[in-house]
Amino acid sequence: MNRTMNRRSILKGALGGVAGLTLPPFARDAFAQASSQASPAVVPVSDGFVMLAGAGGNVLVRTASAGQVLVDSGAAEFTDGVLARLRELPGTGRVTTLFSTHWHREQVGGNLALGRSEATIIAHEKTRAHLATDYYLFGEDRYEKALPAAAHPAVTFFTGEQTLAGKERIEYGHLLEAHTDGDIYVFFRDANVLAAGDAISPLKDPVLDWFGGGWLGGRADAQEKLLKLCDEKTRIVPSYGPVVGRAELQAEFDMTRVLFDRMLDLVRKGMSAQDMLDAGLMKDLNRTFRDPYRFAYDAHKGYWAHHNSLAGNVL
C-alpha cells in the first residue's frame, strides 16, 4: 500500500469530537486540564519519560541525570516555559539530543534556543530544507521565513537510523507523507515509548498538509508502520493530545483506511470534496469531525497530487 495531505494553519482549529475511539475519558480529561494551564504542564508517560503539554505541541522528554532527550520543542512563544520545566526535571535542562518530528512551527519553536545550547538536533532531510529556506504557506498566502542556522537539524536522514542514549536504544525513521513530506517517528524501544508526531491525531481532526507533501494514503501507510512497531504496552505520544496506546492507534488506522478506500472510489467518479460529503464519505466512522469539509478538501487535493499512481482510470 503506497498512498499519499494540508497546511499547519488548520491545526489552529478546534478539537474534533471523539465518538467511538477507545481513548479513555480520564486520558482526555487529564490532557485537557494540563493544556489549560498558563505554562506547559508535566504529564507522566512512563518511567523516565514525561510529556510537556500546553506548549503549542507536545514535547516528549526522556529525563536522565546525564542529560535529557527531547522529541519536538513546542511553539516559539512557549520556549521560556518549556526551558523552565526542563530545569525542574532530572537532567536539569541539559538537553543532549532533540528530535524534530516535522517542520511545522508548533514542533520546532524551541529549536533555536536548544540548538544554541549545543543540543544535537536530528530530523528528516526535508525538515532541514524547510527550516533553512523560506517556504510558502498556501492557506495564508505568505512565506514562512527561514530559521537561523542554530535551529536547523545538524543530523539528517532519509530512511531510518538508530542511536543510543546511554545504553538505551532509540530508533527513528521516515513516515512517508503522513502529514508533511518530512514526518518521522522516534521509538525508545527499551522503554517502549513511541513518539508519532502528527501521523496520529487522537483529539483534533486529522490534518493533511497537502501543499507540504502529506496525503491520506501516506497517513494510512504511516499508521500501519507504527502499528507494526508497537505492542499492547507501548505508550504512544502524538504531537497534540493525550498519550495513547495501541488500541487507540488501531482505531484511528481503521478509520483512515475506510476514508482512503471510500475517497479513492469517489475520486474515480470525479467528485468534488462537497460531493463526497454528500455521498456519505464520513458516514458511520468511529469518530466525528469538527470540520468535515476542511478534512475532505485537503484529502481531495492530496489525491490529485498522486493521480498518476492511484489507478489507470484516474486521469
Tab-separated table of C-alpha atoms in Angstrom:
chain	number	residue	atom	x	y	z
A	1	MET	CA	0.000	0.000	0.000
A	2	ASN	CA	1.736	3.144	-1.175
A	3	ARG	CA	-0.641	6.029	-0.894
A	4	THR	CA	-0.043	9.911	-0.291
A	5	MET	CA	-2.346	15.669	2.729
A	6	ASN	CA	-2.770	20.187	4.361
A	7	ARG	CA	-1.159	23.178	5.998
A	8	ARG	CA	-0.379	23.827	9.629
A	9	SER	CA	-2.690	26.789	10.000
A	10	ILE	CA	-5.532	24.271	10.153
A	11	LEU	CA	-4.103	22.882	13.386
A	12	LYS	CA	-5.238	26.091	14.996
A	13	GLY	CA	-8.801	24.809	14.527
A	14	ALA	CA	-10.728	23.400	17.437
A	15	LEU	CA	-10.780	19.804	18.601
A	16	GLY	CA	-12.648	17.177	16.653
A	17	GLY	CA	-15.219	15.212	18.626
A	18	VAL	CA	-14.178	11.686	19.534
A	19	ALA	CA	-17.077	9.276	19.298
A	20	GLY	CA	-16.244	5.568	19.142
A	21	LEU	CA	-12.490	5.685	19.724
A	22	THR	CA	-11.137	3.752	22.690
A	23	LEU	CA	-9.397	6.791	24.194
A	24	PRO	CA	-10.196	6.605	27.929
A	25	PRO	CA	-12.117	9.626	29.291
A	26	PHE	CA	-9.546	10.110	32.053
A	27	ALA	CA	-6.787	10.499	29.446
A	28	ARG	CA	-8.744	13.153	27.577
A	29	ASP	CA	-9.594	14.947	30.828
A	30	ALA	CA	-6.010	14.872	32.111
A	31	PHE	CA	-4.680	16.287	28.861
A	32	ALA	CA	-7.351	18.999	28.750
A	33	GLN	CA	-6.572	20.019	32.330
A	34	ALA	CA	-2.832	20.129	31.652
A	35	SER	CA	-3.273	22.101	28.428
A	36	SER	CA	-5.362	24.739	30.187
A	37	GLN	CA	-2.522	25.765	32.499
A	38	ALA	CA	-0.646	29.010	31.942
A	39	SER	CA	2.682	27.249	31.419
A	40	PRO	CA	3.468	23.779	29.999
A	41	ALA	CA	2.355	21.021	32.331
A	42	VAL	CA	4.367	17.910	33.150
A	43	VAL	CA	2.388	14.775	32.267
A	44	PRO	CA	3.837	11.369	33.262
A	45	VAL	CA	4.323	8.946	30.353
A	46	SER	CA	6.454	6.071	31.620
A	47	ASP	CA	9.427	5.513	33.942
A	48	GLY	CA	11.956	8.174	32.975
A	49	PHE	CA	9.622	9.881	30.478
A	50	VAL	CA	7.280	12.840	30.754
A	51	MET	CA	5.349	14.928	28.262
A	52	LEU	CA	5.132	18.707	28.405
A	53	ALA	CA	1.559	19.580	27.403
A	54	GLY	CA	0.346	23.069	26.588
A	55	ALA	CA	3.438	24.164	24.656
A	56	GLY	CA	1.733	24.563	21.297
A	57	GLY	CA	2.686	20.979	20.508
A	58	ASN	CA	3.585	18.173	22.877
A	59	VAL	CA	7.218	17.878	23.986
A	60	LEU	CA	8.327	14.367	24.959
A	61	VAL	CA	11.200	14.329	27.451
A	62	ARG	CA	13.436	11.416	28.360
A	63	THR	CA	14.832	12.505	31.692
A	64	ALA	CA	18.267	11.438	32.938
A	65	SER	CA	20.953	12.951	35.119
A	66	ALA	CA	23.400	12.599	32.226
A	67	GLY	CA	21.202	14.757	30.003
A	68	GLN	CA	17.721	14.953	28.552
A	69	VAL	CA	16.499	13.717	25.164
A	70	LEU	CA	13.564	15.593	23.629
A	71	VAL	CA	11.144	14.879	20.814
A	72	ASP	CA	9.919	18.239	19.479
A	73	SER	CA	10.392	21.575	21.212
A	74	GLY	CA	6.975	23.241	21.122
A	75	ALA	CA	5.967	26.573	19.623
A	76	ALA	CA	8.341	29.541	19.901
A	77	GLU	CA	6.099	31.525	22.245
A	78	PHE	CA	6.316	28.722	24.824
A	79	THR	CA	10.097	28.318	24.765
A	80	ASP	CA	10.734	30.065	28.081
A	81	GLY	CA	8.107	27.922	29.769
A	82	VAL	CA	9.480	24.725	28.258
A	83	LEU	CA	13.029	25.561	29.361
A	84	ALA	CA	11.806	26.331	32.876
A	85	ARG	CA	10.052	22.975	33.094
A	86	LEU	CA	13.122	21.157	31.786
A	87	ARG	CA	15.234	22.706	34.550
A	88	GLU	CA	12.863	21.187	37.107
A	89	LEU	CA	13.301	17.647	35.751
A	90	PRO	CA	16.188	15.156	36.137
A	91	GLY	CA	18.934	16.429	33.877
A	92	THR	CA	18.098	19.997	34.965
A	93	GLY	CA	17.574	21.320	31.456
A	94	ARG	CA	20.753	19.972	29.858
A	95	VAL	CA	19.379	18.689	26.571
A	96	THR	CA	21.815	16.493	24.677
A	97	THR	CA	19.567	15.470	21.776
A	98	LEU	CA	16.440	16.912	20.165
A	99	PHE	CA	14.393	15.092	17.529
A	100	SER	CA	12.034	17.132	15.338
A	101	THR	CA	9.136	15.019	14.078
A	102	HIS	CA	8.485	17.503	11.220
A	103	TRP	CA	8.961	21.138	10.242
A	104	HIS	CA	5.716	22.803	11.340
A	105	ARG	CA	6.421	25.662	13.721
A	106	GLU	CA	4.464	24.182	16.642
A	107	GLN	CA	7.093	21.423	16.729
A	108	VAL	CA	10.320	23.393	16.173
A	109	GLY	CA	9.757	26.682	18.018
A	110	GLY	CA	12.299	25.874	20.715
A	111	ASN	CA	14.952	24.577	18.303
A	112	LEU	CA	16.842	27.861	18.218
A	113	ALA	CA	17.329	28.058	21.988
A	114	LEU	CA	18.201	24.375	22.281
A	115	GLY	CA	20.497	24.451	19.250
A	116	ARG	CA	22.352	27.408	20.735
A	117	SER	CA	22.797	25.410	23.928
A	118	GLU	CA	24.580	22.742	21.819
A	119	ALA	CA	21.852	20.108	21.731
A	120	THR	CA	22.206	17.855	18.687
A	121	ILE	CA	19.089	18.255	16.534
A	122	ILE	CA	18.048	15.243	14.450
A	123	ALA	CA	15.341	15.297	11.762
A	124	HIS	CA	14.442	14.212	8.256
A	125	GLU	CA	16.335	15.988	5.481
A	126	LYS	CA	13.073	17.564	4.253
A	127	THR	CA	12.653	19.184	7.666
A	128	ARG	CA	16.122	20.698	7.418
A	129	ALA	CA	15.328	22.031	3.955
A	130	HIS	CA	12.102	23.681	5.116
A	131	LEU	CA	13.750	25.278	8.144
A	132	ALA	CA	16.730	26.511	6.140
A	133	THR	CA	14.737	28.309	3.414
A	134	ASP	CA	11.656	30.484	3.177
A	135	TYR	CA	8.618	28.358	2.305
A	136	TYR	CA	5.188	29.300	1.093
A	137	LEU	CA	2.049	28.824	3.183
A	138	PHE	CA	-0.726	28.199	0.692
A	139	GLY	CA	-3.583	28.689	3.141
A	140	GLU	CA	-2.209	32.022	4.371
A	141	ASP	CA	-0.750	33.325	1.094
A	142	ARG	CA	2.573	34.249	2.673
A	143	TYR	CA	6.074	32.917	3.176
A	144	GLU	CA	7.325	31.445	6.441
A	145	LYS	CA	10.814	32.824	6.961
A	146	ALA	CA	13.767	30.507	7.378
A	147	LEU	CA	15.031	29.945	10.909
A	148	PRO	CA	18.596	30.809	11.966
A	149	ALA	CA	21.200	28.103	11.403
A	150	ALA	CA	21.327	27.084	15.068
A	151	ALA	CA	17.699	25.895	14.791
A	152	HIS	CA	18.411	23.566	11.866
A	153	PRO	CA	18.994	19.844	12.390
A	154	ALA	CA	22.688	19.000	12.378
A	155	VAL	CA	21.964	15.319	11.712
A	156	THR	CA	19.521	14.377	8.963
A	157	PHE	CA	18.449	11.178	7.242
A	158	PHE	CA	16.108	9.901	4.545
A	159	THR	CA	15.013	6.467	5.754
A	160	GLY	CA	15.930	5.473	9.302
A	161	GLU	CA	18.696	5.170	11.862
A	162	GLN	CA	19.410	4.023	15.412
A	163	THR	CA	21.291	5.770	18.176
A	164	LEU	CA	21.861	5.341	21.895
A	165	ALA	CA	21.142	7.436	24.965
A	166	GLY	CA	23.379	5.791	27.488
A	167	LYS	CA	22.617	2.125	26.860
A	168	GLU	CA	19.089	2.767	25.672
A	169	ARG	CA	18.210	2.170	22.015
A	170	ILE	CA	16.459	4.944	20.141
A	171	GLU	CA	15.159	4.034	16.689
A	172	TYR	CA	13.837	6.647	14.288
A	173	GLY	CA	12.553	6.561	10.748
A	174	HIS	CA	10.586	8.278	7.998
A	175	LEU	CA	6.769	8.238	7.893
A	176	LEU	CA	6.387	8.957	4.206
A	177	GLU	CA	3.868	11.750	3.503
A	178	ALA	CA	1.803	11.075	6.641
A	179	HIS	CA	1.240	14.747	7.433
A	180	THR	CA	4.045	16.581	5.614
A	181	ASP	CA	6.959	15.444	3.458
A	182	GLY	CA	9.277	15.198	6.475
A	183	ASP	CA	7.451	13.225	9.182
A	184	ILE	CA	9.357	10.837	11.414
A	185	TYR	CA	8.724	8.575	14.375
A	186	VAL	CA	11.067	8.192	17.341
A	187	PHE	CA	10.886	4.863	19.183
A	188	PHE	CA	12.565	4.418	22.561
A	189	ARG	CA	12.495	0.673	22.144
A	190	ASP	CA	13.786	-0.420	25.542
A	191	ALA	CA	11.304	1.864	27.310
A	192	ASN	CA	8.539	1.035	24.792
A	193	VAL	CA	7.694	4.711	24.240
A	194	LEU	CA	6.857	5.797	20.704
A	195	ALA	CA	6.667	9.435	19.536
A	196	ALA	CA	4.404	9.509	16.474
A	197	GLY	CA	4.271	13.240	15.701
A	198	ASP	CA	1.227	14.327	13.690
A	199	ALA	CA	0.891	10.945	11.974
A	200	ILE	CA	-1.843	10.296	14.543
A	201	SER	CA	-4.399	12.696	15.957
A	202	PRO	CA	-6.308	11.420	18.994
A	203	LEU	CA	-8.326	14.611	19.551
A	204	LYS	CA	-8.083	17.099	16.713
A	205	ASP	CA	-9.353	16.455	13.229
A	206	PRO	CA	-6.503	14.760	11.329
A	207	VAL	CA	-4.586	17.404	9.381
A	208	LEU	CA	-3.211	16.708	5.922
A	209	ASP	CA	-0.737	19.308	4.714
A	210	TRP	CA	-1.253	18.550	1.027
A	211	PHE	CA	0.750	21.611	-0.029
A	212	GLY	CA	3.582	20.417	2.227
A	213	GLY	CA	3.614	16.874	0.874
A	214	GLY	CA	1.180	14.953	3.090
A	215	TRP	CA	-1.837	12.939	1.938
A	216	LEU	CA	-4.347	10.376	3.145
A	217	GLY	CA	-2.586	7.397	1.574
A	218	GLY	CA	0.681	8.337	3.227
A	219	ARG	CA	-1.129	8.669	6.537
A	220	ALA	CA	-2.605	5.170	6.218
A	221	ASP	CA	0.820	3.727	5.405
A	222	ALA	CA	2.407	5.562	8.336
A	223	GLN	CA	-0.155	4.329	10.831
A	224	GLU	CA	0.251	0.779	9.563
A	225	LYS	CA	4.005	1.111	10.054
A	226	LEU	CA	3.525	2.424	13.603
A	227	LEU	CA	1.235	-0.498	14.438
A	228	LYS	CA	3.990	-2.918	13.450
A	229	LEU	CA	6.428	-1.166	15.798
A	230	CYS	CA	4.324	-1.262	18.939
A	231	ASP	CA	2.570	-3.754	21.201
A	232	GLU	CA	-0.212	-3.581	23.771
A	233	LYS	CA	2.068	-1.945	26.343
A	234	THR	CA	3.534	0.770	24.100
A	235	ARG	CA	2.960	4.361	25.182
A	236	ILE	CA	2.343	6.478	22.081
A	237	VAL	CA	2.862	10.248	22.168
A	238	PRO	CA	1.228	12.385	19.452
A	239	SER	CA	2.079	15.976	18.514
A	240	TYR	CA	-1.177	17.048	20.113
A	241	GLY	CA	-3.462	15.241	22.517
A	242	PRO	CA	-3.008	12.713	25.333
A	243	VAL	CA	-0.708	9.728	25.437
A	244	VAL	CA	-2.493	6.726	23.903
A	245	GLY	CA	-1.946	3.030	23.371
A	246	ARG	CA	-2.013	0.566	20.520
A	247	ALA	CA	-5.812	0.170	20.685
A	248	GLU	CA	-6.316	3.883	20.002
A	249	LEU	CA	-3.800	3.773	17.143
A	250	GLN	CA	-5.576	0.754	15.671
A	251	ALA	CA	-8.925	2.564	15.846
A	252	GLU	CA	-7.517	5.583	14.043
A	253	PHE	CA	-5.862	3.412	11.391
A	254	ASP	CA	-9.133	1.560	10.785
A	255	MET	CA	-10.868	4.901	10.221
A	256	THR	CA	-8.093	6.146	7.948
A	257	ARG	CA	-8.332	3.029	5.774
A	258	VAL	CA	-12.102	3.386	5.472
A	259	LEU	CA	-11.708	7.012	4.416
A	260	PHE	CA	-8.932	6.159	1.962
A	261	ASP	CA	-10.922	3.419	0.250
A	262	ARG	CA	-14.099	5.486	0.096
A	263	MET	CA	-12.332	8.540	-1.250
A	264	LEU	CA	-10.465	6.550	-3.879
A	265	ASP	CA	-13.770	5.288	-5.231
A	266	LEU	CA	-15.281	8.785	-5.204
A	267	VAL	CA	-12.219	10.363	-6.843
A	268	ARG	CA	-12.584	7.855	-9.670
A	269	LYS	CA	-16.113	9.181	-10.130
A	270	GLY	CA	-14.815	12.742	-10.463
A	271	MET	CA	-16.469	14.046	-7.301
A	272	SER	CA	-15.555	17.266	-5.515
A	273	ALA	CA	-14.961	17.381	-1.749
A	274	GLN	CA	-18.532	18.539	-1.125
A	275	ASP	CA	-19.884	15.862	-3.465
A	276	MET	CA	-18.020	13.277	-1.419
A	277	LEU	CA	-19.510	14.508	1.848
A	278	ASP	CA	-22.981	14.466	0.283
A	279	ALA	CA	-22.336	10.897	-0.896
A	280	GLY	CA	-21.597	9.733	2.669
A	281	LEU	CA	-17.811	9.955	2.925
A	282	MET	CA	-17.956	10.427	6.714
A	283	LYS	CA	-20.879	8.086	7.401
A	284	ASP	CA	-20.614	5.595	10.298
A	285	LEU	CA	-16.999	6.375	11.236
A	286	ASN	CA	-15.692	5.637	14.723
A	287	ARG	CA	-15.306	9.360	15.414
A	288	THR	CA	-16.855	12.655	14.365
A	289	PHE	CA	-15.073	15.623	12.785
A	290	ARG	CA	-15.350	19.224	13.865
A	291	ASP	CA	-14.842	20.434	10.293
A	292	PRO	CA	-15.593	17.621	7.810
A	293	TYR	CA	-15.305	19.869	4.759
A	294	ARG	CA	-11.806	21.074	5.713
A	295	PHE	CA	-10.627	17.495	6.017
A	296	ALA	CA	-12.352	16.356	2.812
A	297	TYR	CA	-10.970	19.323	0.844
A	298	ASP	CA	-7.388	18.703	1.957
A	299	ALA	CA	-7.635	14.945	1.416
A	300	HIS	CA	-9.127	15.517	-2.051
A	301	LYS	CA	-6.234	17.820	-3.001
A	302	GLY	CA	-3.782	15.152	-1.887
A	303	TYR	CA	-5.365	12.544	-4.120
A	304	TRP	CA	-4.995	14.675	-7.204
A	305	ALA	CA	-1.323	15.187	-6.381
A	306	HIS	CA	-0.990	11.390	-6.742
A	307	HIS	CA	-3.422	10.781	-9.572
A	308	ASN	CA	-0.807	9.085	-11.759
A	309	SER	CA	-0.214	6.311	-9.207
A	310	LEU	CA	-3.750	5.638	-7.958
A	311	ALA	CA	-5.344	3.745	-10.815
A	312	GLY	CA	-5.496	3.621	-14.564
A	313	ASN	CA	-8.883	5.306	-14.677
A	314	VAL	CA	-7.860	8.367	-12.596
A	315	LEU	CA	-6.572	10.899	-15.078
